[in-house]
């Protein structure tokens, strides 16, 4: 830094002084606005813009109150900078770090001593000082000597407590303020630097920067850990902003020098008054500003970083080393040098403080990433510390591992790693250290991915380096993935990680997209899964890499894969482990634009594999590919091949089984799985002339397996659900051509029968369950996982069936064949409602079944009631959508469902109120809201009076209806709305009065009277009172009968409550009573104030007692 100017010497008025004057005026305006808003008196000798002194409130003593301990108390008279960092409010406004820094700049420009005191107080408050003003005072010499600072730091240490084990301060991790506080803290110091800017040429006010550097340097050298942490972190934030400023000046210098050369032309020196002279002055100013920024950075580095990077406290070390990352990134031309980086490399060996080691590795990563043309100067440095980064890949801390691998990747990207003359052992050890993290399953996916990307970039897999042999490069890649990614027993599914890492390398990704090389490699004779177990694993890796790459580039891969798919299926289709991946390649092949014989041949090859396998994963992958082929082509040959495959798959189910029982069961189960997979892809019923026989066979099979407790019943039920969807789609496609009503589709009947029988198998008596009635009394079978899976699958099928074939379709022309009979629908609804009430199944499929049709039948009403009651209790997120769907069915339907739901045994008061509120909210959105609410109210009232023990619970649930019925809306249609609301309120009152009259008939029964009181109290309304006789003309209105109560007073003194009646006409307040007694309303306060300010003089002051003892009062003795 340059020498600070003497304060005794007059300083010339600079541009900064002019800006300071403007800022000072702006500060006065801001202060005036704050004063007007807060209406508080501020002291004239301080700046309320920067310092906020909250008014002290009087403590109110409370008898028996226990004072709570104060935690994280805010500093007394906290500065605005600390308020901004703490995200606190000053008055009614939230202070920002920018506004607080600008306010400090105003204060420092006006009074440097006061500005220095405020900045020091802010730093002390960040250290945890409760009353920094008591330590620093209102002013501080900006050139304070060592003795003064020693006294300040000693006082700070005394206020903070023990120096060895200080309590948590705001910046410490244990203070509980989080990373946001540290971010605002660093931002505040950066804003302070910005507020010290001078002019538009990157310069800063020297005295301000000198003060900032001096304060932070002295704090970082304190014996108290609080101060060292605050000083170190603040210094690194200031240096970060100065480094950014210096880099910005460098960029501007390039432009300025170019302009200077253009202005000079052939001249060597600029002429006076010319444009070249102006350009030369700009260059000189920028160079001077950059020099001063670098000097300040050097002072911070030498005075703070070089001492605090090895501090005894790990949090202090971590703060300064972490800050160096920003310095290197902001100004690599200066700090990406061995002179500075050696400190970051030294901390890699620190035993305590994992955050310090991780930050050191990040500093090196930033330096290597920004090396550029300076990499030659870092060669010896990298050669020395690269092996240490390899060792850090096995650090005990995951952050250190990730930072070390990122540093090695940066070293590789800049080209230094390839140029290092590492020994053979050192190079092998470095690679092994990183490669070991790839197969380390304890590591996170990000670390494994970074390690793999480093390894793939380090190894040679480019066709250009393999004599142009792309097949060889791909095979080498597969072997590397098998060895390095998977290890000896790793799952091949991890190969997608390798493909993603390889695709992230732009110069290598082209290898994975060389589809001709892929196809040729997979078809080679030496790549055969049957050759050996090791070769089978390699083939699996290659296929998965190919499939993963094809997903990202399906259009380019499609033509080559379409050509090779039949051969690949023939070669690898016999292995179920490989078939799934090959079928996944088929989905990419279906994207080919050509639809010739090769397209049909590839699809036929997939269909042939479906007919020979029963592996679930392979069947699902093949089904996706077949669906893609069928959707992209309408070729008749393709449709014929699909129909043939379906017929062959369904044969075991449609023909009489023969042979060994085990073989028959295996054939039937394989047929079910194939039909299930094909039904997800193509129209199976259309290929089988409607599919009625197949549906009946699947239904019978599902019932049999469910009765045996076999989980394979789930596949039969899923296949039935798919058949129903295909029949519904066909019906909707032909709805325009519909003529006379058609009979019920047999697929729908078979599906309903199979689902009902599967659901009934969960009971001990399935036959009784199918007959209907009260299922709650039936016992369930022993609960096991297989039964639960079958039940969930059956519920899903019923949900599909209810959506596609509910009884309401009977009234829709063209859809009559899809309408379930009412009896069948009632049977299914009864089974689903009981499952919902028992609570042992998921609510979602039950809700889907209920929402498929309105509650037009008793069974549907019972199902709706069970679903909404369960939702009110267990699923608050699903309840609003159910209420909205129910509200759309009609007021009477909603009322019936609510009445039924209130009968549930599990419906407590809280659940009942939640249900009522949800139904009210849904009903109030309807156009006929009055009718909807009216119907809900009457249904709830009937339920309340029908069940006396639960009256309070049920009536409490009805309260939202009455609240919603009150006229509250305003606006253009307020008059019309109020008429509707008043009519509804009148209807509510009439309902209450009618039911109250029923209760009053038996006046001797106290229980009924209690019921009536509870009823009216819960509803918040009462029966209309009888009309009273009209008041006689000329009679004054009275709320109470004065004659009656005056006659009840025995003591005459109590009848006169006037002043004269108590104290007489000569009392002290007689005159005031005579004048103020005539004043009414708001004028009384005005007249009273006038009398208080005047020279009022009254009569005699009577000290006698005027109290009256009541006849029934207790004696004092």
Short mmCIF file of C-alpha atoms in Angstrom, two decimals, residues 702-703 706 713 717 753-762 790-791 794:
data_model
loop_
_atom_site.label_atom_id
_atom_site.label_comp_id
_atom_site.label_asym_id
_atom_site.label_seq_id
_atom_site.Cartn_x
_atom_site.Cartn_y
_atom_site.Cartn_z
CA UNK A 702 -57.14 -65.40 -11.44
CA UNK A 703 -59.85 -66.69 -9.09
CA UNK A 706 -56.16 -66.02 -5.60
CA UNK A 713 -52.98 -64.09 -9.79
CA UNK A 717 -55.72 -59.51 -13.17
CA UNK A 753 -66.36 -61.64 -12.27
CA UNK A 754 -62.63 -62.30 -11.96
CA UNK A 755 -61.98 -59.12 -9.95
CA UNK A 756 -64.91 -59.81 -7.59
CA UNK A 757 -63.81 -63.38 -6.93
CA UNK A 758 -60.21 -62.26 -6.36
CA UNK A 759 -61.37 -59.66 -3.83
CA UNK A 760 -63.63 -62.15 -2.09
CA UNK A 761 -60.73 -64.56 -1.60
CA UNK A 762 -59.35 -62.35 1.17
CA UNK A 790 -53.39 -59.81 -5.21
CA UNK A 791 -55.86 -57.52 -3.42
CA UNK A 794 -57.76 -56.56 -7.98
#
